[in-house]
Short mmCIF file of C-alpha atoms in Angstrom, two decimals:
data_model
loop_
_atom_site.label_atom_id
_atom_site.label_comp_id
_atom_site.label_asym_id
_atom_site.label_seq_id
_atom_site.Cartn_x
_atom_site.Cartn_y
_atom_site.Cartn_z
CA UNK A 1 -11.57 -11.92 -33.50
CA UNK A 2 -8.23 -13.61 -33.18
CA UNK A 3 -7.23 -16.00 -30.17
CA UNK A 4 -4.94 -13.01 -28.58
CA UNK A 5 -8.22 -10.86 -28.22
CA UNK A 6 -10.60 -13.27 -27.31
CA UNK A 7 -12.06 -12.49 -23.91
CA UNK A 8 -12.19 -14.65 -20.67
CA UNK A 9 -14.08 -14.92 -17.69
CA UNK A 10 -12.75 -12.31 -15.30
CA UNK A 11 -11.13 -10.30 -18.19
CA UNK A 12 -12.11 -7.21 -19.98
CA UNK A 13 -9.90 -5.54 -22.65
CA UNK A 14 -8.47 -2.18 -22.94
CA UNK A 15 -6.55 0.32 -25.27
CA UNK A 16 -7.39 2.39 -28.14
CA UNK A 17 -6.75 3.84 -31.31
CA UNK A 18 -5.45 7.41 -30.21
CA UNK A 19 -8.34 9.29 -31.86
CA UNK A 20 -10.62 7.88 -29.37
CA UNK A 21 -8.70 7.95 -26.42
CA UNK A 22 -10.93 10.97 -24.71
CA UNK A 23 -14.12 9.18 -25.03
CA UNK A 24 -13.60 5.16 -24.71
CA UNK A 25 -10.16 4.65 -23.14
CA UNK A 26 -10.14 0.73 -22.78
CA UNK A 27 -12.03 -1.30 -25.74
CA UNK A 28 -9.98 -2.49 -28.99
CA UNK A 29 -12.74 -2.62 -30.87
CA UNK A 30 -14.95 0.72 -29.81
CA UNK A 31 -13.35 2.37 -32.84
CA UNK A 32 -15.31 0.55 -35.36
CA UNK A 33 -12.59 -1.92 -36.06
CA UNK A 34 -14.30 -5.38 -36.92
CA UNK A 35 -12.83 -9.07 -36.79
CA UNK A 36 -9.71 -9.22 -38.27
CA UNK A 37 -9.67 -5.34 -39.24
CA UNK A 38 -6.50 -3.32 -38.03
CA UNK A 39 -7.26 -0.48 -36.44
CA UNK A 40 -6.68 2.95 -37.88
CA UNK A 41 -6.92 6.16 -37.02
CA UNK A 42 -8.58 9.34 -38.70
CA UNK A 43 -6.07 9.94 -41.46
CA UNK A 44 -6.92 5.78 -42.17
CA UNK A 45 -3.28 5.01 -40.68
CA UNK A 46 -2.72 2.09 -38.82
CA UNK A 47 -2.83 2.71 -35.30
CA UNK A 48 -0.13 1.82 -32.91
CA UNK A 49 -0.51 -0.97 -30.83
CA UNK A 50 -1.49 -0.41 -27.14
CA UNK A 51 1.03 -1.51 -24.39
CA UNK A 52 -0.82 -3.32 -22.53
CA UNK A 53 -1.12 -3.91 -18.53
CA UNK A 54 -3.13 -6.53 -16.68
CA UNK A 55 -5.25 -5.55 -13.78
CA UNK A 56 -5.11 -9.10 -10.99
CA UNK A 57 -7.92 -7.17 -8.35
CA UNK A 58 -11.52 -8.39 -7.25
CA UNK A 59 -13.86 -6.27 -9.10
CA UNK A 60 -16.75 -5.78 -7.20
CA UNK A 61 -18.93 -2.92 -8.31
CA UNK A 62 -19.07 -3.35 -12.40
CA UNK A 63 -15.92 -4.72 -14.53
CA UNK A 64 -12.97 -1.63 -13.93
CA UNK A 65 -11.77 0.11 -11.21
CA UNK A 66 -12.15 3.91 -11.54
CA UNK A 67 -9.01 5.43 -9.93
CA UNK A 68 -6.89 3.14 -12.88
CA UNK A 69 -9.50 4.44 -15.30
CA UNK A 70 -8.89 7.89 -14.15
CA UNK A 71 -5.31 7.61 -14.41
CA UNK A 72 -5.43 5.85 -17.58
CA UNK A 73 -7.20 8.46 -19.34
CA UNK A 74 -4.82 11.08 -18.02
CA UNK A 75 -1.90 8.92 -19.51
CA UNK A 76 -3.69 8.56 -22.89
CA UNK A 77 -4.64 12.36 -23.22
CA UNK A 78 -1.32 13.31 -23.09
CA UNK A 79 -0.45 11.04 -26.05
CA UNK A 80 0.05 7.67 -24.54
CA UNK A 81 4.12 6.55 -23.66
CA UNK A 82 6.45 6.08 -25.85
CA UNK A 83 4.37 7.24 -28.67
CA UNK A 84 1.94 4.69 -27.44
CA UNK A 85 -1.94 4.36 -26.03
CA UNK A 86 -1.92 2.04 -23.05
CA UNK A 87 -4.44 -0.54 -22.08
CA UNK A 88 -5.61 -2.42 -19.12
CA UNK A 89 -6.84 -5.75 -18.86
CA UNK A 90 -8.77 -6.78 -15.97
CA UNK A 91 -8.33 -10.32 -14.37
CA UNK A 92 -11.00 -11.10 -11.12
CA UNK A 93 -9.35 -13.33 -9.45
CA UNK A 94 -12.43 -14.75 -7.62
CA UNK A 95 -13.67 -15.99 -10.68
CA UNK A 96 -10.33 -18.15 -12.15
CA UNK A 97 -7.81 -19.35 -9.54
CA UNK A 98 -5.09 -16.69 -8.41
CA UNK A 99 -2.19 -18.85 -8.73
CA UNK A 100 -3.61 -19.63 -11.63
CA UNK A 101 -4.03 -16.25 -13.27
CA UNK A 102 -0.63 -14.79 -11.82
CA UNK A 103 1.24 -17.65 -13.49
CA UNK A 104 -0.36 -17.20 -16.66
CA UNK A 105 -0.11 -13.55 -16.75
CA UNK A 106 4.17 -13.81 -15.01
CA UNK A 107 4.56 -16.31 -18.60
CA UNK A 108 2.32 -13.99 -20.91
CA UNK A 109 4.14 -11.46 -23.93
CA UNK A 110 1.15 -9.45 -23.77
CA UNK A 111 1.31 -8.09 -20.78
CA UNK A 112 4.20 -5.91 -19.43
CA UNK A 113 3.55 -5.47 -16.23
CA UNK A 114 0.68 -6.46 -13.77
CA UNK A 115 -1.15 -4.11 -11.05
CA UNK A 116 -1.91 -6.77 -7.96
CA UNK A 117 -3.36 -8.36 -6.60
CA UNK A 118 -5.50 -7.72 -3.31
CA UNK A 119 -3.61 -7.68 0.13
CA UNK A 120 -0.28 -8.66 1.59
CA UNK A 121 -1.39 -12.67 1.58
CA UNK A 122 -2.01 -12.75 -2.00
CA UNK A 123 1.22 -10.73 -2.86
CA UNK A 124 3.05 -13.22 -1.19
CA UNK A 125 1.53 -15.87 -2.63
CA UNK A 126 2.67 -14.69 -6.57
CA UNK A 127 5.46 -12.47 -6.15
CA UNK A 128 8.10 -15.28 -6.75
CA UNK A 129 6.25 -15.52 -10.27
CA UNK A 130 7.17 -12.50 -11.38
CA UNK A 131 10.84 -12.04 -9.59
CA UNK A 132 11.67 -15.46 -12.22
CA UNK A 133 9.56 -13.45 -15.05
CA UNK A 134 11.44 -10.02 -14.23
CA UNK A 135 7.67 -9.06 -15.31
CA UNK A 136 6.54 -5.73 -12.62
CA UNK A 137 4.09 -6.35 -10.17
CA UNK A 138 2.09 -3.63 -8.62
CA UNK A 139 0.96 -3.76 -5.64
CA UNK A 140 -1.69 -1.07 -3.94
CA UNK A 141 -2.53 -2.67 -0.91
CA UNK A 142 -0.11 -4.57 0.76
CA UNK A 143 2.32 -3.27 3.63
CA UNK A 144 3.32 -6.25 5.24
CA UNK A 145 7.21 -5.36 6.39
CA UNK A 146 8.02 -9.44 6.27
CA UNK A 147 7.39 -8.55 2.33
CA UNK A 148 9.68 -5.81 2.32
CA UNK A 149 12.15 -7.85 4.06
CA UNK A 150 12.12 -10.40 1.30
CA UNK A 151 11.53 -8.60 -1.93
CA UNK A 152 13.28 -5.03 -1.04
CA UNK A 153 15.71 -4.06 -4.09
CA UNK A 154 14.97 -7.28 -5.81
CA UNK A 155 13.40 -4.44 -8.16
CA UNK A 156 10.77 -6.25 -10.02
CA UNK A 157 7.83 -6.13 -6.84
CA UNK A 158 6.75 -2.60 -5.99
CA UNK A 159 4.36 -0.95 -3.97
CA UNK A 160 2.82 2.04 -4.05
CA UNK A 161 1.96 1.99 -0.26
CA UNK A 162 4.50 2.63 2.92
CA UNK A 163 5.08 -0.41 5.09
CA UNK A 164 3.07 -0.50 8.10
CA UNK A 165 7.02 -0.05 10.07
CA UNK A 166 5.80 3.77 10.05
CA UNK A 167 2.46 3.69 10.49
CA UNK A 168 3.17 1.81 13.90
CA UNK A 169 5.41 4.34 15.26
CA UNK A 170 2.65 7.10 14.15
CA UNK A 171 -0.11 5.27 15.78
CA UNK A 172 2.09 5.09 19.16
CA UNK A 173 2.83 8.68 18.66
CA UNK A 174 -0.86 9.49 18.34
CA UNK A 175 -1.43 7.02 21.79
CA UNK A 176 1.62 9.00 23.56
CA UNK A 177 0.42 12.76 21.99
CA UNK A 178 -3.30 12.27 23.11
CA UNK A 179 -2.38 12.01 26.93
CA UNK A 180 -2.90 8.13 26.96
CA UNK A 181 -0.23 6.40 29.61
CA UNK A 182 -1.29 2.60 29.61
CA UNK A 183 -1.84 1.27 25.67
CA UNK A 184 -2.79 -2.16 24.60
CA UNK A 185 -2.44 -3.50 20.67
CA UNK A 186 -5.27 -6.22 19.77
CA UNK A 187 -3.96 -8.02 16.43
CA UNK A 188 -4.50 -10.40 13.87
CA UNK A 189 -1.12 -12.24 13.65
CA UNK A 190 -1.91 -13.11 9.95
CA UNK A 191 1.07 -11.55 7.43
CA UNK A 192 -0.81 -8.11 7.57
CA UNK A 193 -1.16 -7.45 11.26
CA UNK A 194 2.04 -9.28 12.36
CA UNK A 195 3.94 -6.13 11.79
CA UNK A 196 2.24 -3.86 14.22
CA UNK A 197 2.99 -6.93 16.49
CA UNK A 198 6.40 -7.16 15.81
CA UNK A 199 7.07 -3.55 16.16
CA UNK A 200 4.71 -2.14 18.60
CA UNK A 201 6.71 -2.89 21.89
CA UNK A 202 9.82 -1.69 20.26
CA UNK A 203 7.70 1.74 19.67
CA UNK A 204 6.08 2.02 22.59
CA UNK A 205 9.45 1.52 25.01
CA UNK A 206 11.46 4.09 22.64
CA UNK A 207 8.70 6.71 22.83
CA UNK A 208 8.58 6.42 26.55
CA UNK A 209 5.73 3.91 27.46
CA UNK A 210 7.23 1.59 31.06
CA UNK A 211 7.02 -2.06 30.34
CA UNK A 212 4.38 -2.63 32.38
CA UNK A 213 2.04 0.03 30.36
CA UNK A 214 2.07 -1.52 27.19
CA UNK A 215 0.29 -4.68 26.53
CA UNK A 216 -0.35 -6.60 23.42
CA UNK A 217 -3.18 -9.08 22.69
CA UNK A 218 -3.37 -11.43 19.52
CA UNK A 219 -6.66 -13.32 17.71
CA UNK A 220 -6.36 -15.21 14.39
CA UNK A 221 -8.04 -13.46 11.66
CA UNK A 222 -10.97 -15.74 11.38
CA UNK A 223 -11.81 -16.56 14.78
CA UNK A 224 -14.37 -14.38 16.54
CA UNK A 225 -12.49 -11.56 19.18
CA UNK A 226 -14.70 -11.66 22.01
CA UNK A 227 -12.98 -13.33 24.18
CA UNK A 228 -9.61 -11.46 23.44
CA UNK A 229 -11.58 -8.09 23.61
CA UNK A 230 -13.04 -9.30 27.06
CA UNK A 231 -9.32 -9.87 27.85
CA UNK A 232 -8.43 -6.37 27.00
CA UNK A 233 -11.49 -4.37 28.50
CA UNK A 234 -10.40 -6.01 31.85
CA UNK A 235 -7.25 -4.64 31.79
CA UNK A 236 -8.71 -1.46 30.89
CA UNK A 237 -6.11 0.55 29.41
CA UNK A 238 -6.16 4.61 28.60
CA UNK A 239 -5.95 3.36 24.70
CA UNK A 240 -6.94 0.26 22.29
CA UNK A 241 -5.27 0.13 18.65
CA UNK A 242 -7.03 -2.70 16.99
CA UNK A 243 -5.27 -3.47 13.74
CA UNK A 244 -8.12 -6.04 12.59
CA UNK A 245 -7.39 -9.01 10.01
CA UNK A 246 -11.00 -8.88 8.31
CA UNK A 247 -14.23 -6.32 8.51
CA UNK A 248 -15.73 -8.89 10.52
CA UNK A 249 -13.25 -8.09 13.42
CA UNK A 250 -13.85 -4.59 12.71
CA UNK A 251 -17.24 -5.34 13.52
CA UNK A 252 -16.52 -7.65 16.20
CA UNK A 253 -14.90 -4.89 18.16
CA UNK A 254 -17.24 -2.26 17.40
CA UNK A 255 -20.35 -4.50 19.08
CA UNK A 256 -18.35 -5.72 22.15
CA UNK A 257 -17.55 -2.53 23.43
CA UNK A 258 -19.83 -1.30 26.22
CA UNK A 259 -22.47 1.25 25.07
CA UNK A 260 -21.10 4.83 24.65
CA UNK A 261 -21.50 6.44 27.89
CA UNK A 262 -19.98 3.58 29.69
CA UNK A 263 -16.97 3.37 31.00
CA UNK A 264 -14.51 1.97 27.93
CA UNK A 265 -10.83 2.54 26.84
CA UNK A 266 -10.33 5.25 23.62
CA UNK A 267 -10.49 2.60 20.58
CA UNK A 268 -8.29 3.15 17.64
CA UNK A 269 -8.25 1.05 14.38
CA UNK A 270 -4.68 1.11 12.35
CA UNK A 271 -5.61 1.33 8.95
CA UNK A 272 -5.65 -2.23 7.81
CA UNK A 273 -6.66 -1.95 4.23
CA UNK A 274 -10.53 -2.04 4.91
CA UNK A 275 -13.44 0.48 4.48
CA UNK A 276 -13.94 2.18 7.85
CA UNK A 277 -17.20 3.88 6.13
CA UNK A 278 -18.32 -0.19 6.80
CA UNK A 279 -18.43 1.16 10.27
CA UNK A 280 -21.51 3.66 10.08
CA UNK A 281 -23.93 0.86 9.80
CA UNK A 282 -23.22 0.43 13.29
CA UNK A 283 -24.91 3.98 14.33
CA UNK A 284 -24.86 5.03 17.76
CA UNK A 285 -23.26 1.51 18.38
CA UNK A 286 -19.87 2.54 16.84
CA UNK A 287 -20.08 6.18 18.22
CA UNK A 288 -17.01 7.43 19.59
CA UNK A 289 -14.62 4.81 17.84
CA UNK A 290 -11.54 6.57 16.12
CA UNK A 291 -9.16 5.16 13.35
CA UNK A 292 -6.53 5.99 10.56
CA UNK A 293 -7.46 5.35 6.73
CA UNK A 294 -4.89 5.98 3.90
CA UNK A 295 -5.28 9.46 2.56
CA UNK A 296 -4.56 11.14 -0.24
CA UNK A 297 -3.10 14.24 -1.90
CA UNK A 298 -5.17 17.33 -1.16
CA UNK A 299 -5.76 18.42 -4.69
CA UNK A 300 -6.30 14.96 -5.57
CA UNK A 301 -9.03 14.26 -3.08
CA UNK A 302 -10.84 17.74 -3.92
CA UNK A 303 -10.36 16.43 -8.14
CA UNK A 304 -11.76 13.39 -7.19
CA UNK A 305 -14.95 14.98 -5.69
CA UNK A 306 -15.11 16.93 -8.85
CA UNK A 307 -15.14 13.94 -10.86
CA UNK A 308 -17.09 11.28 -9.17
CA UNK A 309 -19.92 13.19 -7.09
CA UNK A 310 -21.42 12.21 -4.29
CA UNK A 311 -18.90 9.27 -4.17
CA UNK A 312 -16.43 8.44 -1.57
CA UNK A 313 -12.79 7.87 -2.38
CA UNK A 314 -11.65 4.46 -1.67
CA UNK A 315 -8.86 3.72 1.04
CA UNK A 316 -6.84 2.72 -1.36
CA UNK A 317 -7.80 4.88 -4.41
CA UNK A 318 -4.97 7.20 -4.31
CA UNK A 319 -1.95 3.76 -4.46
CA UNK A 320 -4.45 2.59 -7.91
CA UNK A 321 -3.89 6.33 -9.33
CA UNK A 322 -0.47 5.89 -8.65
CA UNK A 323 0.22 2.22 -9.78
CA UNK A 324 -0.92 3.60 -13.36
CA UNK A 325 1.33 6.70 -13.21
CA UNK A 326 4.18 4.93 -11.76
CA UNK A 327 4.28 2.31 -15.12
CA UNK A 328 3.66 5.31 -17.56
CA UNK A 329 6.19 7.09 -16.74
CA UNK A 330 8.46 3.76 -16.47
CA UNK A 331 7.50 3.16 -19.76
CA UNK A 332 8.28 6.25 -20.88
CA UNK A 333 11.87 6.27 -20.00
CA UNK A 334 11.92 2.71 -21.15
CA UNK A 335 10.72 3.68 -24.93
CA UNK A 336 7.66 1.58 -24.17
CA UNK A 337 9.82 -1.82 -23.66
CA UNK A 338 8.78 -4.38 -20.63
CA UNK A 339 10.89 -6.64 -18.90
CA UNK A 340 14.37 -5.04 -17.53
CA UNK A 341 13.98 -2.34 -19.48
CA UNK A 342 10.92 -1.21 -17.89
CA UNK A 343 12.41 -2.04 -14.25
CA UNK A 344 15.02 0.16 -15.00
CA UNK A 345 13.31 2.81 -16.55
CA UNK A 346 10.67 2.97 -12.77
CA UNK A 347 13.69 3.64 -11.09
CA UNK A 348 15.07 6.16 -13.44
CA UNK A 349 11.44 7.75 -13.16
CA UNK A 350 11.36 7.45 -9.38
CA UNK A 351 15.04 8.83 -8.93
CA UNK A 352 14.24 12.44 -10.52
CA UNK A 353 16.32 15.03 -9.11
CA UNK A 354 15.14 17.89 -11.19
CA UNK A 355 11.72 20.62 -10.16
CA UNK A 356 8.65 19.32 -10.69
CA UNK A 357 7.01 19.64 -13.78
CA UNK A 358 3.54 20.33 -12.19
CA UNK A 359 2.26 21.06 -8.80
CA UNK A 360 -0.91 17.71 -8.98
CA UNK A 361 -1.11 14.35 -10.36
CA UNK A 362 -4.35 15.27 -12.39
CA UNK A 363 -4.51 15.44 -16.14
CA UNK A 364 -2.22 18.52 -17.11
CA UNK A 365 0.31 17.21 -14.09
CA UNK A 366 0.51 13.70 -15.95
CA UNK A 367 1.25 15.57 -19.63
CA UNK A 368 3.30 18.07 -18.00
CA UNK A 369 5.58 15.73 -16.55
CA UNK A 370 5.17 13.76 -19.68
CA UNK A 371 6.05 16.07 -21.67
CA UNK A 372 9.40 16.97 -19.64
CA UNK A 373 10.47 13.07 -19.68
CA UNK A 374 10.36 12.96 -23.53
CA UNK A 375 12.22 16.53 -23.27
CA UNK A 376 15.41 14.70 -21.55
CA UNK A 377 14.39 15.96 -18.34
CA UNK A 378 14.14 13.88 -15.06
CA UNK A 379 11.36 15.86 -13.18
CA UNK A 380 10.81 14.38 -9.61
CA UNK A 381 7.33 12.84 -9.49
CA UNK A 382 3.98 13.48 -7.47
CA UNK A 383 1.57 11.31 -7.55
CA UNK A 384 -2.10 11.07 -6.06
CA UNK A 385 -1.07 9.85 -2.65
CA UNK A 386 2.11 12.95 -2.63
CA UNK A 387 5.47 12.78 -3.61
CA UNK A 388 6.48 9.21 -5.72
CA UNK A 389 9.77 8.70 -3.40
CA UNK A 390 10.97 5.36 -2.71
CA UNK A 391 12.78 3.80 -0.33
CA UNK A 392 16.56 4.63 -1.55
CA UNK A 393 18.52 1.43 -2.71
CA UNK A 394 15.28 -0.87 -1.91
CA UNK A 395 12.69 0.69 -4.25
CA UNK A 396 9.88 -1.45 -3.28
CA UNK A 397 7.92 0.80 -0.73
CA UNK A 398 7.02 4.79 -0.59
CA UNK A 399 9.17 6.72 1.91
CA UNK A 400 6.32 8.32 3.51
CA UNK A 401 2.34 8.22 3.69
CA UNK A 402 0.06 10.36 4.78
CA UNK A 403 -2.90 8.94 7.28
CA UNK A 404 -6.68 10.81 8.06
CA UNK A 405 -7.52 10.57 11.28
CA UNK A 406 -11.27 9.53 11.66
CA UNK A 407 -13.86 9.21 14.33
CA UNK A 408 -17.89 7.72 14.26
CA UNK A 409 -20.55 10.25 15.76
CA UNK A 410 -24.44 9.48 15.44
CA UNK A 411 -24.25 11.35 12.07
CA UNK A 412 -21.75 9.14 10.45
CA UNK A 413 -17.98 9.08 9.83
CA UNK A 414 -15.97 12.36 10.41
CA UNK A 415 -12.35 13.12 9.20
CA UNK A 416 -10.12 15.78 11.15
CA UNK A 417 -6.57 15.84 11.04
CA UNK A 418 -4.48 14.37 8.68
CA UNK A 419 -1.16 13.12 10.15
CA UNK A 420 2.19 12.21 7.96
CA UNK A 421 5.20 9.90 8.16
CA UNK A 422 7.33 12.36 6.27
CA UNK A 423 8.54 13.72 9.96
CA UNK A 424 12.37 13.82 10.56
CA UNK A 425 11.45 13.31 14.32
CA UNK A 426 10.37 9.72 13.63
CA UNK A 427 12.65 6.80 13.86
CA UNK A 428 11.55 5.59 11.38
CA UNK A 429 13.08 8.46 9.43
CA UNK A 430 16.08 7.33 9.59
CA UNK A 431 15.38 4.35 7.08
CA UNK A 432 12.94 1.76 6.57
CA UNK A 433 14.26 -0.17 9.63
CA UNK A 434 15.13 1.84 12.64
CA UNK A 435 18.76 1.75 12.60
CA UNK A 436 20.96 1.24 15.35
CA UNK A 437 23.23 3.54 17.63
CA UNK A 438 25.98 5.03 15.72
CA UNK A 439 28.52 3.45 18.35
CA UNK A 440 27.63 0.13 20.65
CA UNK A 441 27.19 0.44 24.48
CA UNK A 442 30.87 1.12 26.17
CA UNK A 443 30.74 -2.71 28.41
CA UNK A 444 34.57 -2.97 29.08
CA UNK A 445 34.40 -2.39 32.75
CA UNK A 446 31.42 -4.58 33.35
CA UNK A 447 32.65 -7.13 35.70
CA UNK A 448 29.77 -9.72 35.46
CA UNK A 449 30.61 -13.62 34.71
CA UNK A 450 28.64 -16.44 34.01
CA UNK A 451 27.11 -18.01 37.08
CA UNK A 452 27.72 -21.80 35.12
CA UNK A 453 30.57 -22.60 33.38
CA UNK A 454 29.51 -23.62 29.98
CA UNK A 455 31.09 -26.44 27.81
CA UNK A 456 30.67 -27.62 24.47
CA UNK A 457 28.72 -24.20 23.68
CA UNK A 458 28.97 -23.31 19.94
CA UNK A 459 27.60 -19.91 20.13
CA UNK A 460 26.86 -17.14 22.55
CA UNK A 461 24.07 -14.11 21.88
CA UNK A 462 24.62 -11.53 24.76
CA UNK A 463 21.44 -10.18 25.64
CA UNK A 464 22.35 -7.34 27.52
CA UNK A 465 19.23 -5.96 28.43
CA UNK A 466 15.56 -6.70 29.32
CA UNK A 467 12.25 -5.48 28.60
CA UNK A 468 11.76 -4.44 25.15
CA UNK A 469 14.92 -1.99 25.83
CA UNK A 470 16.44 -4.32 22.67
CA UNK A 471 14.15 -7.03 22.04
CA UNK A 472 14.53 -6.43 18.70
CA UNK A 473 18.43 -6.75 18.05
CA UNK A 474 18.19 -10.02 20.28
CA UNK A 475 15.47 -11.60 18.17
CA UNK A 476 17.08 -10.76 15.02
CA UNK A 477 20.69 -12.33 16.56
CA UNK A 478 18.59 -15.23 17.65
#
């Protein structure tokens, strides 16, 4: 075994010679290839060379992660891209430092892109890495908007998640649809949870909540919330969205709450990123509570039952599935080629204007579509969480989600409705940020003057309004 194929701690290799690819999709040397044999295939040819992609997640249950497994093997069934198998290589980053890794892997040849790594924090801990590299990052968790803010059509860090922007104006909606007139937001402030804090009053006052109704309580994510909670319970609003910075404050809110029965606000959790199945340990504790958890196409969910029995599908299965599809087909329009050539080929992918080339992301969707790429066409895309559509101009973000409502009885975890941001009634419809007026308020008669006369002023904001009317065109002028 050479140096290049060597493995390391928190590393596992992948690809294969195509005539294997339907049993053993991710081990070089499965084939019967020993050290310092080539691979061939079953005519004795040499094989072609996997194009390979590194995997920068926590692996917690066994060395892979199914839903890029899944995908992979779809990708490799239908031939590879680019007349290519592809590979993954996993990294754990609790087992060599992430800086670490992510630097090594930005630097690396043998890697053309990267799918990672866990959570908003960590994404914006690397992503400068690869924006020097021009090497794709994948992310499938983070939805921090401050991220979006910074690295929106830069084109090199993607996401195949929706900021939280949306999600905040659905979970209002939900608050203002389900009869609730007084609503309070507990938060973590850390980079995950400060966007439902920085948009939730902005929400709330558009959608028709008075100032005084709408109330919003902080705790730092690894601090216990029992005295916030306490804060909040007093108040006792109609409705509690807790957008939690760990499970522990999941948990922490769950076993403050008086008993069921008692007298206690409606508590919803914004889908944060973390297992709400945690929740069920809890057992008549947690009944009642409600939440939101990333969903999933239909006919991918039912496909997944299919596949893995008796298993649950992650929160954020669906965004893995599509990190993996989202690269192939990249790569596909890139002839297999990394770098700027494979940036530009995602967006090529992503801005397909033609019919789709199958109705689901499963196996015969991936060589369908595939197969319609490599025929010149430019099918638009669908992926396991719905339609691949990205943010026009920006790229980095989906353009819609689609959220499962949840709520804990004695029996366990139930899902009911399943509510989307692909609405044209929501403001944030209009674009990623919620745009302003089309023309500025009409002020020329006001006939108000400043009660001080200022001197040696250098600038002026007018803040022409109070509340959270416009709090958030003042902040940003500030």
């Amino acid at each position: 075994m050479n140096e290049r194929d060597r493995p390391r701690a928190g590393r596992r290799l992948g690809g294969l010679a195509p005539s294997c690819l339907p049993l053993l999709l991710t081990c070089l040397v499965a084939c019967g290839a020993g050290e310092g044999e080539l691979e061939t295939d079953s005519e004795g040819e040499a094989a072609p060379e996997a194009i390979r992609i590194a995997v920068l997640m926590p692996l917690v249950d066994g060395d892979s992660l199914p839903n890029l497994e899944w995908a992979l093997e779809g990708v490799n069934a239908a031939g590879g891209v680019a007349g290519r198998p592809l590979a993954l290589d996993y990294f754990d980053p609790r087992v060599e430092d992430l800086y670490s890794l992510a630097a090594e892997l930005a630097g690396d040849d043998e890697h053309v892109a990267v799918i990672g790594p866990a959570g908003s924090a960590a994404l914006a801990e690397v992503a400068d890495l690869f924006l020097e590299a021009n090497k794709p990052l994948i992310s499938t968790t983070s939805t921090s908007d401050d991220l979006l803010r910074a690295y929106g059509g830069k084109d090199v860090i993607w996401r195949t998640r929706e900021s939280d922007i949306a999600q905040t104006e659905l979970l209002v909606r939900y608050a203002k649809g389900g009869g609730a007139e007084r609503v309070t937001l507990l938060t973590s402030l850390d980079i995950a949870g400060y966007t439902f804090f920085t948009w939730f009053g902005f929400f709330a006052r558009e959608l028709g909540f008075a100032d005084d109704d709408v109330q919003i309580v902080t705790f730092a994510s690894d601090s216990p919330c029992d005295a916030q909670l306490m804060e909040v319970l007093e108040d006792m609003p109609d409705m509690v969205i807790v957008a939690a910075g760990s499970p522990e404050q999941m948990d922490c809110v769950a076993l403050g709450l008086p008993p069921p029965g008692a007298a206690r606000p409606r508590i919803v959790f914004a889908d944060t990123g973390f297992d709400p199945y945690a929740l069920e340990r809890h057992g008549a504790l947690a009944a009642g509570l409600e939440g939101f958890t990333g969903a999933g196409d239909e006919r991918f969910e039912e496909a997944y039952l299919e596949r893995f029995p008796g298993e649950r599908l992650s929160p954020h299965g669906p965004s893995e599935y599509d990190a993996v599809l989202l690269l192939a087909y990249g790569l596909e329009r890139a002839g297999g080629r990394g770098g700027v050539a494979l940036i530009e080929g995602m967006k090529d992918a992503v801005d397909g204007d033609e019919a789709l080339a199958a109705v689901g992301p499963d196996a015969d969707g991936i060589a369908a579509t595939l197969a319609a790429m490599r025929a010149g066409g430019r099918p638009r895309l669908r992926g396991a969480s719905g339609p691949l559509v990205f943010e026009p101009e920006l790229y980095m973000d989906l353009a819609s989600s689609t959220l499962a409502h949840y709520q804990l009885t004695e029996d366990g975890l139930a899902l009911d409705l399943r509510l989307t941001t692909d609405d044209p009634t929501f403001l944030t419809s209009q674009g990623v940020f919620v745009r302003p007026r089309a023309a500025p308020p009409d002020v020329d008669q006001s006939a108000w003057s400043p009660a001080v006369a200022k001197t040696e002023t250098w600038a002026v904001i007018a803040a022409l309004s109070s509340g959270f009317s416009n709090y958030r065109h003042q902040a940003d002028a500030l």
